[in-house]
XYZ file of C-alpha atoms in Angstrom:
720
model
C 37.485 1.938 -120.056
C 36.949 2.318 -116.185
C 34.084 4.685 -116.853
C 32.559 2.170 -119.165
C 32.814 -0.605 -116.738
C 31.444 1.381 -113.842
C 28.657 2.669 -115.826
C 27.506 -1.021 -116.598
C 27.352 -1.372 -112.799
C 26.019 1.646 -111.880
C 23.643 3.510 -114.396
C 23.878 6.919 -112.233
C 26.445 8.422 -114.239
C 27.730 10.938 -111.568
C 27.775 8.319 -108.900
C 29.791 5.805 -111.186
C 32.624 8.636 -111.855
C 32.663 9.315 -108.185
C 33.381 5.752 -107.290
C 36.728 5.466 -109.460
C 39.778 5.934 -107.188
C 42.560 5.241 -109.627
C 42.915 4.226 -113.195
C 45.814 1.843 -114.093
C 47.263 2.416 -117.568
C 50.980 2.225 -117.946
C 51.835 -1.353 -117.059
C 48.283 -2.777 -117.580
C 44.762 -1.626 -117.917
C 42.596 -1.480 -114.721
C 41.116 0.526 -112.103
C 40.267 0.697 -108.311
C 36.846 1.885 -107.399
C 34.356 1.574 -104.424
C 31.840 -0.890 -105.088
C 29.058 -2.772 -103.462
C 29.088 -6.652 -103.389
C 26.599 -6.650 -106.145
C 28.113 -3.941 -108.332
C 31.620 -6.069 -107.774
C 29.711 -9.245 -108.912
C 28.174 -7.642 -111.945
C 31.617 -6.337 -113.345
C 33.194 -9.847 -112.592
C 30.722 -11.295 -114.855
C 31.949 -8.978 -117.830
C 33.720 -10.760 -120.480
C 36.384 -8.449 -120.793
C 37.400 -8.460 -117.075
C 40.126 -10.633 -115.874
C 39.374 -10.551 -112.046
C 37.786 -8.333 -109.426
C 39.980 -8.356 -106.474
C 39.121 -7.244 -102.950
C 41.156 -4.365 -101.459
C 43.420 -5.389 -98.536
C 46.297 -4.050 -96.366
C 49.814 -5.116 -96.523
C 52.498 -4.676 -93.820
C 55.844 -3.497 -93.636
C 58.888 -6.020 -93.317
C 61.018 -4.049 -90.836
C 77.956 0.020 -93.023
C 79.288 -2.783 -92.371
C 77.275 -4.955 -94.423
C 78.614 -3.847 -97.859
C 82.217 -4.570 -96.685
C 81.030 -7.819 -95.561
C 79.665 -8.941 -98.775
C 82.952 -7.869 -100.638
C 81.738 -4.391 -101.748
C 84.378 -2.255 -99.977
C 85.230 0.928 -101.787
C 88.982 -0.009 -100.756
C 88.702 -3.250 -102.632
C 90.449 -3.489 -106.196
C 89.122 -1.992 -109.464
C 87.981 -5.739 -110.167
C 85.357 -4.923 -107.656
C 81.641 -5.061 -108.935
C 81.332 -1.799 -107.119
C 84.054 0.063 -108.877
C 83.188 -2.090 -112.498
C 79.528 -0.824 -112.324
C 80.593 2.755 -111.346
C 78.652 2.305 -108.315
C 75.429 2.146 -110.270
C 75.602 5.554 -111.897
C 72.591 5.829 -114.353
C 70.454 3.091 -112.674
C 67.119 4.248 -111.145
C 65.972 2.488 -108.148
C 62.121 2.534 -107.535
C 61.142 2.132 -103.620
C 57.501 1.593 -102.584
C 57.263 2.099 -98.739
C 56.494 4.977 -96.108
C 58.190 7.997 -97.979
C 61.403 9.528 -97.499
C 63.377 12.144 -95.209
C 64.966 14.128 -98.134
C 67.056 16.419 -95.961
C 69.218 13.211 -94.756
C 72.853 13.385 -95.908
C 72.183 9.865 -97.493
C 70.382 11.729 -100.442
C 73.188 14.161 -101.061
C 73.976 14.315 -104.822
C 77.662 15.419 -104.773
C 79.536 14.023 -107.712
C 76.539 13.043 -109.625
C 75.929 13.984 -112.954
C 72.719 15.070 -114.890
C 69.146 13.133 -114.150
C 69.181 10.145 -116.626
C 67.364 11.287 -119.783
C 65.053 8.266 -119.923
C 63.549 9.650 -116.567
C 59.671 10.566 -116.966
C 58.764 11.089 -113.341
C 58.914 14.180 -110.935
C 58.500 15.094 -107.475
C 55.034 15.868 -106.061
C 54.736 19.181 -104.543
C 53.162 19.658 -101.104
C 52.871 21.821 -97.829
C 55.830 20.087 -96.281
C 57.353 18.903 -99.378
C 58.965 21.413 -101.730
C 60.656 19.535 -104.867
C 62.955 22.710 -105.662
C 64.539 21.845 -102.031
C 63.715 18.181 -101.489
C 64.981 16.764 -104.878
C 68.071 16.540 -106.383
C 70.315 14.477 -108.936
C 69.894 11.730 -106.269
C 66.412 11.837 -105.358
C 64.923 12.176 -108.794
C 61.181 11.326 -107.782
C 58.788 11.074 -104.836
C 55.260 10.540 -105.063
C 52.328 9.758 -102.585
C 49.397 7.264 -102.960
C 46.617 7.551 -100.209
C 43.069 7.141 -102.141
C 42.970 3.543 -101.950
C 43.214 3.561 -98.129
C 40.965 6.598 -97.697
C 38.219 4.386 -99.685
C 39.026 1.511 -97.519
C 38.472 3.769 -94.254
C 35.629 5.380 -95.832
C 36.962 8.890 -95.053
C 39.112 11.335 -96.579
C 41.863 11.234 -93.644
C 44.345 13.452 -95.496
C 41.720 16.218 -94.757
C 41.722 14.989 -91.230
C 43.519 17.499 -88.765
C 44.527 14.616 -86.511
C 46.099 13.188 -89.348
C 48.596 15.610 -89.906
C 49.691 15.079 -86.197
C 50.613 11.658 -87.085
C 51.751 11.671 -90.741
C 52.690 14.047 -93.450
C 50.379 14.551 -96.351
C 53.147 14.008 -98.966
C 55.876 11.800 -99.981
C 57.979 12.790 -96.555
C 58.501 9.996 -94.161
C 56.898 9.920 -90.805
C 57.784 6.339 -89.780
C 61.500 6.221 -90.925
C 61.147 2.755 -92.722
C 61.116 4.058 -96.285
C 64.258 6.284 -95.510
C 66.139 3.391 -94.020
C 65.441 0.799 -96.979
C 65.912 3.696 -99.734
C 69.174 4.760 -98.150
C 70.415 1.073 -97.760
C 69.570 0.260 -101.528
C 70.973 3.351 -103.114
C 72.038 6.195 -100.522
C 74.845 8.485 -101.096
C 78.120 8.367 -98.858
C 77.541 9.942 -95.380
C 80.555 10.139 -93.074
C 80.447 10.278 -89.595
C 77.536 8.309 -89.128
C 76.777 6.022 -85.996
C 73.973 5.127 -83.538
C 75.019 7.051 -80.387
C 78.776 6.295 -81.015
C 78.115 2.383 -82.106
C 79.136 1.331 -85.686
C 80.925 4.607 -86.349
C 81.875 5.248 -89.769
C 80.815 6.249 -93.280
C 77.243 4.732 -94.266
C 76.265 4.248 -98.001
C 73.869 2.352 -100.315
C 74.756 -0.707 -102.181
C 74.657 1.449 -105.398
C 75.739 5.040 -104.085
C 75.341 6.612 -107.471
C 72.213 5.139 -108.452
C 69.187 7.579 -108.469
C 66.433 6.977 -106.058
C 62.372 7.446 -106.514
C 60.167 7.221 -103.716
C 56.660 6.138 -104.073
C 54.877 6.453 -100.529
C 52.195 3.747 -100.472
C 52.453 3.121 -96.727
C 50.878 5.242 -93.896
C 51.092 5.656 -90.028
C 47.555 5.635 -89.279
C 45.208 3.305 -87.211
C 44.211 0.399 -89.461
C 46.291 2.029 -91.975
C 49.613 0.251 -93.289
C 50.028 -0.334 -97.043
C 46.763 -0.317 -99.124
C 46.839 -2.633 -102.100
C 44.907 -0.273 -104.482
C 47.821 2.012 -103.740
C 50.412 -0.210 -104.089
C 49.361 -0.938 -107.691
C 48.963 2.551 -108.586
C 52.654 3.084 -107.281
C 53.818 0.137 -109.318
C 51.821 1.453 -112.415
C 53.583 4.881 -111.991
C 57.024 3.500 -111.606
C 56.468 1.846 -114.949
C 55.682 4.951 -116.623
C 58.356 7.018 -114.806
C 61.442 4.512 -116.292
C 62.795 2.853 -113.068
C 65.072 0.141 -113.521
C 64.309 -1.500 -110.424
C 61.583 -1.825 -107.798
C 62.256 -2.459 -104.436
C 59.515 -3.587 -101.739
C 59.795 -4.378 -98.320
C 56.378 -4.965 -97.589
C 53.952 -8.133 -97.930
C 50.677 -9.379 -96.564
C 49.528 -12.608 -94.886
C 51.133 -15.922 -96.196
C 49.229 -16.738 -99.269
C 47.502 -20.322 -99.179
C 45.756 -20.332 -102.673
C 46.871 -21.044 -106.263
C 45.203 -17.791 -107.608
C 47.213 -15.745 -105.158
C 48.971 -14.100 -107.776
C 45.808 -12.067 -108.760
C 45.462 -10.881 -105.293
C 49.114 -9.960 -104.620
C 52.180 -8.190 -105.617
C 52.858 -10.745 -108.028
C 50.210 -9.470 -110.454
C 51.346 -5.823 -110.970
C 54.974 -7.134 -110.524
C 54.524 -9.195 -113.565
C 53.670 -6.129 -115.874
C 56.846 -4.315 -114.364
C 59.065 -7.477 -115.048
C 57.650 -7.495 -118.614
C 58.757 -3.973 -118.886
C 62.322 -5.006 -117.931
C 62.145 -3.723 -114.356
C 63.703 -6.099 -111.755
C 61.439 -6.596 -108.917
C 62.864 -7.460 -105.289
C 60.830 -7.932 -102.289
C 61.281 -9.050 -98.804
C 60.159 -12.541 -98.145
C 58.701 -11.719 -94.702
C 59.224 -12.304 -91.022
C 57.126 -15.077 -90.051
C 60.051 -17.691 -89.590
C 61.341 -20.141 -88.610
C 58.044 -21.775 -89.214
C 57.993 -23.616 -92.751
C 55.802 -22.328 -95.629
C 55.574 -18.802 -94.602
C 57.495 -16.999 -97.325
C 55.723 -14.207 -99.240
C 55.976 -12.336 -102.440
C 56.613 -15.856 -104.089
C 55.808 -15.279 -107.571
C 58.656 -16.667 -109.817
C 59.175 -13.406 -111.732
C 60.351 -11.906 -108.129
C 63.625 -12.079 -106.416
C 62.337 -12.733 -103.065
C 65.157 -12.274 -100.071
C 65.573 -13.995 -96.652
C 67.225 -12.118 -94.135
C 70.939 -12.835 -92.551
C 73.257 -11.693 -90.083
C 76.802 -10.181 -90.774
C 80.034 -10.518 -88.814
C 79.422 -7.391 -86.158
C 78.168 -7.956 -82.809
C 77.527 -5.429 -79.930
C 78.951 -7.261 -76.935
C 78.141 -6.041 -73.355
C 80.097 -7.492 -70.287
C 77.749 -8.515 -67.289
C 79.641 -9.192 -64.133
C 78.192 -10.688 -61.123
C 78.757 -10.297 -57.402
C 80.573 -13.497 -57.213
C 82.884 -12.248 -60.185
C 81.585 -14.511 -62.936
C 81.111 -12.772 -66.117
C 78.751 -13.400 -69.143
C 78.633 -11.602 -72.280
C 75.285 -10.289 -73.752
C 74.239 -8.120 -76.829
C 73.170 -4.375 -76.218
C 72.951 -0.847 -77.763
C 73.865 0.487 -74.325
C 76.083 3.441 -74.672
C 76.016 4.895 -71.066
C 78.409 4.695 -68.268
C 79.283 1.433 -66.431
C 76.518 0.999 -63.511
C 78.576 -0.361 -60.595
C 77.034 -3.277 -58.703
C 73.252 -3.100 -58.392
C 70.485 -5.731 -57.005
C 69.420 -8.145 -59.817
C 65.924 -9.460 -59.255
C 63.506 -12.041 -60.812
C 59.849 -11.967 -60.096
C 58.991 -15.505 -59.374
C 55.839 -17.061 -60.654
C 53.296 -19.345 -58.475
C 55.242 -22.265 -59.986
C 58.685 -22.020 -58.814
C 60.000 -23.966 -61.851
C 58.441 -21.652 -64.545
C 60.217 -18.770 -66.118
C 58.876 -15.409 -65.668
C 58.071 -13.806 -69.125
C 58.718 -10.335 -70.066
C 55.078 -9.763 -71.112
C 53.889 -10.190 -67.388
C 55.768 -6.997 -66.328
C 53.452 -4.180 -65.679
C 53.527 -0.826 -63.723
C 52.392 -2.166 -60.605
C 55.832 -3.951 -60.154
C 57.217 -1.587 -57.806
C 59.563 -4.305 -56.464
C 61.680 -3.471 -59.605
C 62.583 -0.137 -58.298
C 66.116 0.482 -58.118
C 67.443 -2.930 -59.376
C 68.029 -4.737 -62.632
C 65.324 -6.917 -63.699
C 65.622 -10.416 -65.439
C 62.857 -11.848 -67.823
C 62.383 -14.453 -70.356
C 61.235 -13.785 -73.817
C 59.672 -16.420 -75.923
C 59.679 -16.517 -79.566
C 57.057 -14.375 -81.260
C 56.928 -11.882 -78.271
C 59.849 -9.520 -79.479
C 57.073 -6.645 -80.123
C 56.326 -7.097 -76.154
C 60.163 -6.266 -75.545
C 59.310 -2.331 -75.886
C 56.669 -2.516 -73.294
C 58.502 -4.319 -71.065
C 61.355 -1.776 -71.338
C 59.196 1.082 -70.580
C 57.604 -0.627 -67.734
C 61.003 -1.320 -65.854
C 61.848 2.443 -66.551
C 58.395 3.668 -65.319
C 58.680 1.962 -61.913
C 62.241 3.087 -61.761
C 64.349 -0.206 -62.316
C 67.972 0.583 -63.218
C 68.471 -2.149 -66.019
C 66.718 -5.146 -67.998
C 68.298 -8.341 -68.866
C 66.297 -10.230 -71.472
C 66.829 -14.112 -71.955
C 66.009 -15.069 -75.425
C 67.100 -17.023 -78.331
C 68.274 -16.052 -80.739
C 69.964 -12.675 -79.282
C 71.081 -10.871 -82.163
C 68.060 -8.585 -83.098
C 68.253 -5.536 -81.197
C 65.640 -2.961 -82.506
C 63.807 -2.719 -79.177
C 66.820 -2.053 -76.987
C 67.857 1.509 -75.760
C 71.181 3.329 -76.015
C 70.554 5.384 -72.866
C 69.260 2.453 -70.489
C 70.955 -0.635 -69.829
C 68.969 -3.311 -71.540
C 70.773 -6.467 -72.508
C 70.062 -9.565 -74.437
C 71.509 -12.890 -73.343
C 70.809 -16.646 -74.404
C 68.317 -18.713 -72.522
C 71.293 -20.714 -70.973
C 72.692 -17.483 -69.829
C 69.677 -16.558 -68.457
C 68.927 -19.521 -66.564
C 72.496 -19.401 -65.014
C 71.795 -15.806 -64.040
C 68.323 -17.280 -62.507
C 70.224 -19.814 -60.561
C 72.419 -17.078 -59.226
C 69.460 -14.865 -58.121
C 67.853 -17.762 -56.336
C 70.620 -19.250 -54.351
C 72.604 -16.021 -53.544
C 71.719 -14.057 -50.434
C 72.494 -10.522 -52.148
C 72.625 -11.014 -56.062
C 74.437 -8.108 -57.492
C 75.434 -7.246 -61.028
C 77.343 -4.923 -62.777
C 76.566 -3.679 -66.406
C 79.191 -2.294 -68.923
C 78.673 -0.159 -71.927
C 78.688 -1.700 -75.272
C 81.249 -2.112 -77.750
C 81.283 -2.754 -81.319
C 82.942 -6.084 -82.495
C 83.774 -7.065 -86.131
C 84.779 -10.360 -87.273
C 85.259 -13.662 -85.754
C 83.735 -15.373 -83.865
C 80.494 -14.085 -85.213
C 79.381 -16.186 -88.129
C 76.555 -15.771 -90.791
C 73.046 -16.879 -89.410
C 69.699 -16.915 -91.454
C 67.833 -14.905 -89.070
C 65.087 -16.854 -86.887
C 62.501 -14.358 -88.029
C 63.068 -14.758 -91.677
C 60.146 -16.501 -93.269
C 60.721 -19.995 -94.770
C 59.864 -22.285 -97.767
C 58.683 -24.234 -99.274
C 56.485 -22.110 -101.553
C 52.749 -22.717 -100.303
C 51.674 -21.002 -103.974
C 53.631 -23.220 -106.524
C 55.624 -26.076 -104.321
C 57.703 -26.833 -107.490
C 59.184 -23.051 -107.652
C 61.930 -22.439 -104.506
C 61.352 -19.750 -102.433
C 63.029 -17.609 -100.902
C 65.511 -17.019 -103.647
C 68.464 -15.520 -102.082
C 69.624 -14.167 -98.456
C 71.224 -10.786 -97.763
C 71.929 -8.861 -94.197
C 69.046 -8.272 -92.519
C 69.897 -8.067 -88.831
C 70.790 -4.739 -86.958
C 71.629 -2.934 -90.176
C 72.452 0.745 -89.480
C 70.925 3.293 -92.114
C 69.210 6.665 -92.463
C 65.940 7.410 -90.705
C 63.484 10.100 -90.045
C 65.761 12.491 -87.455
C 64.300 12.268 -83.892
C 67.110 11.271 -81.166
C 69.220 10.181 -83.861
C 69.969 10.351 -87.743
C 70.682 6.638 -88.181
C 69.008 3.351 -86.341
C 69.596 -0.159 -86.421
C 66.677 -2.064 -87.786
C 66.271 -5.913 -88.526
C 63.942 -7.707 -90.875
C 63.728 -8.878 -94.334
C 62.731 -5.366 -95.112
C 66.520 -4.386 -94.590
C 67.636 -7.506 -96.719
C 65.572 -6.833 -99.710
C 67.195 -3.249 -100.417
C 70.562 -4.922 -99.929
C 69.651 -7.071 -103.039
C 68.194 -3.968 -104.734
C 71.437 -2.433 -104.620
C 73.385 -5.095 -106.106
C 70.978 -5.490 -108.699
C 71.624 -1.839 -109.581
C 75.461 -2.523 -109.857
C 74.520 -5.674 -112.018
C 72.162 -3.650 -114.442
C 74.873 -0.903 -114.784
C 77.370 -3.467 -115.645
C 75.107 -5.522 -117.890
C 72.197 -3.411 -119.059
C 70.657 -5.787 -121.533
C 70.555 -8.478 -119.017
C 66.703 -9.701 -118.341
C 65.183 -9.953 -114.793
C 65.636 -13.630 -115.113
C 69.106 -13.577 -116.079
C 69.947 -11.110 -113.132
C 68.132 -13.569 -110.515
C 69.900 -16.399 -111.838
C 73.134 -14.739 -111.724
C 72.252 -13.891 -108.024
C 71.131 -17.471 -107.024
C 73.823 -19.620 -108.974
C 76.801 -17.808 -107.454
C 75.623 -16.996 -103.922
C 77.795 -18.491 -100.774
C 76.389 -21.594 -98.910
C 79.315 -20.846 -96.355
C 80.394 -17.909 -94.450
C 82.388 -15.612 -96.840
C 85.076 -15.004 -94.139
C 85.407 -18.144 -91.904
C 84.124 -20.826 -94.456
C 81.932 -22.199 -91.897
C 78.317 -23.542 -92.858
C 75.720 -20.801 -92.731
C 73.561 -21.774 -89.905
C 69.442 -21.201 -89.865
C 68.382 -20.068 -86.439
C 65.242 -21.710 -85.086
C 63.953 -23.771 -82.034
C 67.104 -25.408 -82.512
C 69.985 -24.237 -84.890
C 70.775 -26.463 -88.024
C 72.926 -25.949 -91.131
C 70.930 -23.676 -93.605
C 69.127 -25.247 -96.482
C 67.319 -23.909 -99.828
C 64.059 -23.537 -97.644
C 65.892 -21.137 -95.514
C 67.907 -19.154 -97.842
C 67.223 -20.188 -101.320
C 70.632 -20.411 -103.390
C 72.365 -18.925 -100.377
C 73.860 -15.536 -99.084
C 74.314 -13.144 -102.056
C 77.705 -12.826 -103.462
C 77.796 -9.734 -105.814
C 81.236 -9.992 -107.107
C 80.688 -13.577 -108.179
C 77.108 -12.797 -109.756
C 78.834 -10.153 -112.162
C 80.258 -12.902 -114.067
C 78.157 -16.155 -113.485
C 79.142 -18.035 -116.706
C 75.836 -19.530 -117.509
C 72.274 -18.149 -116.610
C 68.901 -19.650 -116.626
C 67.068 -16.883 -118.626
C 63.535 -16.429 -119.334
C 61.192 -14.154 -121.245
C 57.409 -13.410 -121.968
C 56.268 -16.778 -123.386
C 58.112 -18.680 -120.447
C 56.176 -16.818 -117.906
C 52.712 -17.328 -119.776
C 52.897 -20.935 -121.259
C 55.442 -22.425 -118.670
C 53.798 -20.960 -115.545
C 50.487 -19.214 -115.932
C 49.052 -21.991 -118.181
C 49.987 -25.072 -115.858
C 49.235 -23.041 -112.695
C 45.473 -23.432 -114.237
C 44.747 -19.929 -115.173
C 41.675 -19.569 -117.503
C 43.396 -18.754 -120.884
C 40.962 -15.945 -121.965
C 41.878 -14.409 -118.537
C 45.650 -14.884 -119.122
C 44.902 -13.216 -122.516
C 43.286 -10.167 -121.149
C 46.281 -9.830 -118.643
C 48.837 -9.482 -121.290
C 46.589 -7.775 -123.563
C 46.719 -10.508 -126.204
C 45.457 -13.783 -127.535
C 46.642 -16.985 -125.449
C 45.875 -20.501 -126.165
C 47.249 -22.835 -123.641
C 48.335 -26.314 -124.758
C 45.936 -29.305 -124.091
C 48.886 -31.132 -122.327
C 50.569 -28.692 -120.013
C 54.048 -28.658 -119.091
C 55.064 -29.485 -115.829
C 56.126 -26.858 -113.561
C 59.099 -28.672 -112.459
C 60.356 -27.828 -116.048
C 59.798 -23.876 -115.393
C 63.247 -22.475 -116.244
C 64.402 -21.198 -112.695
C 67.933 -21.534 -111.492
C 66.699 -24.051 -108.806
C 65.331 -27.806 -108.876
C 62.465 -28.336 -106.537
C 60.600 -31.701 -106.716
C 57.534 -31.213 -104.422
C 56.475 -34.960 -104.710
C 58.539 -37.845 -105.683
C 57.663 -41.389 -105.611
C 59.704 -43.060 -107.987
C 61.264 -41.097 -110.948
C 60.910 -37.785 -112.651
C 62.701 -35.970 -115.527
C 63.317 -32.228 -115.432
C 64.362 -30.076 -118.105
C 66.527 -26.952 -117.996
C 68.262 -24.515 -120.489
C 71.341 -22.515 -119.820
C 72.626 -19.449 -122.067
C 76.158 -18.664 -121.925
C 77.042 -15.156 -121.017
C 80.746 -15.922 -120.182
C 83.547 -16.854 -122.630
C 82.221 -17.633 -126.350
C 84.225 -20.974 -126.534
C 83.558 -22.780 -123.218
C 83.039 -26.315 -122.194
C 81.153 -27.097 -118.753
C 80.915 -30.395 -116.644
C 78.092 -31.271 -114.364
C 79.130 -32.055 -110.514
C 76.055 -33.732 -108.758
C 75.532 -33.490 -104.896
C 72.481 -35.671 -104.505
C 70.173 -35.310 -101.801
C 70.180 -38.462 -99.327
C 68.762 -41.481 -101.049
C 67.973 -39.904 -104.130
C 69.707 -40.719 -107.646
C 70.265 -37.997 -110.184
C 71.522 -38.523 -113.760
C 72.344 -35.460 -115.977
C 72.221 -35.722 -119.912
C 74.367 -34.343 -121.522
C 77.168 -34.474 -118.842
C 79.285 -32.024 -120.754
C 77.895 -28.737 -122.317
C 80.181 -27.128 -125.049
C 79.395 -23.569 -126.273
C 80.890 -21.807 -129.255
C 80.025 -18.763 -131.524
C 77.078 -20.593 -132.929
C 75.824 -22.442 -129.832
C 74.696 -20.027 -126.939
C 71.937 -22.006 -125.486
C 71.832 -25.542 -124.582
C 69.218 -27.775 -122.726
C 69.719 -30.586 -120.865
C 67.655 -32.868 -118.593
C 68.228 -34.548 -115.405
C 66.525 -38.116 -114.271
C 65.793 -37.959 -110.522
C 64.784 -41.232 -108.559
C 64.207 -42.064 -105.058
C 65.293 -45.101 -103.286
C 63.163 -44.099 -100.079
C 60.602 -46.699 -99.856
C 59.353 -46.058 -96.007
C 60.242 -42.602 -95.194
C 58.827 -39.204 -96.402
C 60.731 -36.089 -96.076
C 62.692 -33.044 -97.626
C 66.126 -33.553 -98.822
C 68.635 -31.102 -100.212
C 71.513 -31.234 -102.814
C 72.956 -29.377 -105.674
C 73.786 -29.265 -109.354
C 76.774 -27.342 -110.336
C 78.052 -26.653 -114.040
C 81.684 -25.741 -114.011
C 84.211 -24.781 -116.694
C 87.274 -24.644 -114.024
C 86.533 -21.015 -113.365
C 82.830 -20.511 -113.072
C 80.651 -22.513 -110.727
C 77.158 -22.319 -111.734
C 75.186 -24.027 -108.598
C 71.544 -24.636 -108.632
C 69.854 -25.711 -105.366
C 68.008 -28.980 -105.624
C 65.308 -29.950 -103.073
C 63.248 -32.962 -103.133
C 60.463 -34.189 -101.147
C 59.829 -37.932 -101.200
C 56.482 -39.373 -100.874
C 55.516 -42.968 -99.977
C 54.705 -45.240 -103.013
C 50.828 -45.343 -103.340
C 49.640 -48.969 -102.724
C 49.320 -51.192 -105.394
C 45.521 -52.053 -106.316
């Protein structure tokens, strides 16, 4: 098929064949090719072509966490981890930067044979011998680079300089893919730590699940994750027989309704239609609203939260005042050293970390204080390097929030403090004759007073593509997560990002899939969303969303809430969906051309003349993007709990909103497994516009099936 299309665009047979990069044939029909603008236009006009999509690049969204979520190996047999036999037999496919197969995270001790359904393999290369690299844990490993080479216009895999920066194989140069895959399904690896911090046994969420790596992201100038390679990776994963796809990558925030044809949403649709649950990171562009990525409704989109672990470091001033910062410093106590701050031309302005440079010899032999503004986190590594180059003895960074420690060194005192503490340190420096500071090594602290926060960097809703579909869906740990990496100075590293949050959910999905093999991707997503925590699982305090000012988290910050795996195994009711729901209740009302939809699904489709409203799409949340007076919303729930059950509705209405549910009671029995209900939502707001949040909970006295509600009120249109 790809050859026929190319020959229509280019009569030169040899040139047409050479221009084809990939053929996609397992999940959907398509191909990637090098085209001129005129050729692309000609192919786009052919009657059997759904869409011609320009190629583009995606970016990566970079032990205690499982105990924190209640999935400890020491918990009772009713724990999901034990009931699901740790995910044995489930296959997690990961699209990322590759894998370091020699890591202890991929040992196959205690694992049985490779699942018989598996059709994949490990791809051989000079530095990747499948006989040694793969086993009963790592059962698949492939790499895809043709799309990137076509984009760059050069066969970089044959470039000698390429091999100094990358591996021409599934092997991981960056470390990101090793970190994410070991978080999702890594085996038990004892005696793990980061230079002694967070010491213990690390493992993935589903330690007996099998892993398959699809390397689609490359460490190369102007490289990243090429869309054509991503599509090929997903297509291969569908063929190979994975149960779950975990993607910790994304592109710039989508702005147009047809984005699903240009993003992970399009190929992931075919994965979901093949029964594969797709989990994606939500992006790291928070706390700005409408920045959440990978927002297609069939995807589980994940926000990043903190856990109850911190790394406090004591800061002692010459006047004996003490402060606590956050650090990864594991060296010796420094003793008292001069602390300095480079004043700007305006005495009142804060000196920011990105202004430090190698000419700052005044920092030699001293501890430097600087301020870091939101969005400049990447400049921290440069500032740290500068201070060391000029002979500085330490760096204190004032920033909000202070939790993310990716760029902090273990062998050099580099400490994060809040802006408030930074201001107090600055006063001490300015008004003391000989300001001195002593920095102590870091220790690991678990439990109170640290509580759950949604990370400031975690991308926020509302959904810019389909405002009636809530995104993100769920939150999971994504701050200072310890997992395996490509070995350099250490075998394990702390990384932060929604990239780290997504594989937590992927691991939990593997457990749920093992326990409930017949649940659809929609049912699994519903179970996660409707059972999530809105309060800290240990302290009971509200989960806080970090930002310019902290606030109690709402659905645009964390969807249903923080993932609660043990509750998700028995949700009571689920909001289930299948093929026809996605086509007729989403793709049609989103405005896709019916013939295009038909070609996407390889069948004939006729959208109704009167389209259903997107607010009726059967997701486990309710989002009204524009409410002026009254709207009625329909949902259908499926009983997956006790056969004979009776559920009553509990409404927590958003401020100024009235909600009536009909019927108020749902009665299930052997012949009634699905029941539909309606909610009539009205506003009393006459003079204000804004977002308001609440919830609908169905309960039988044991289960609590909670759907988050978000309503944006609009001022009534003027009469006449």
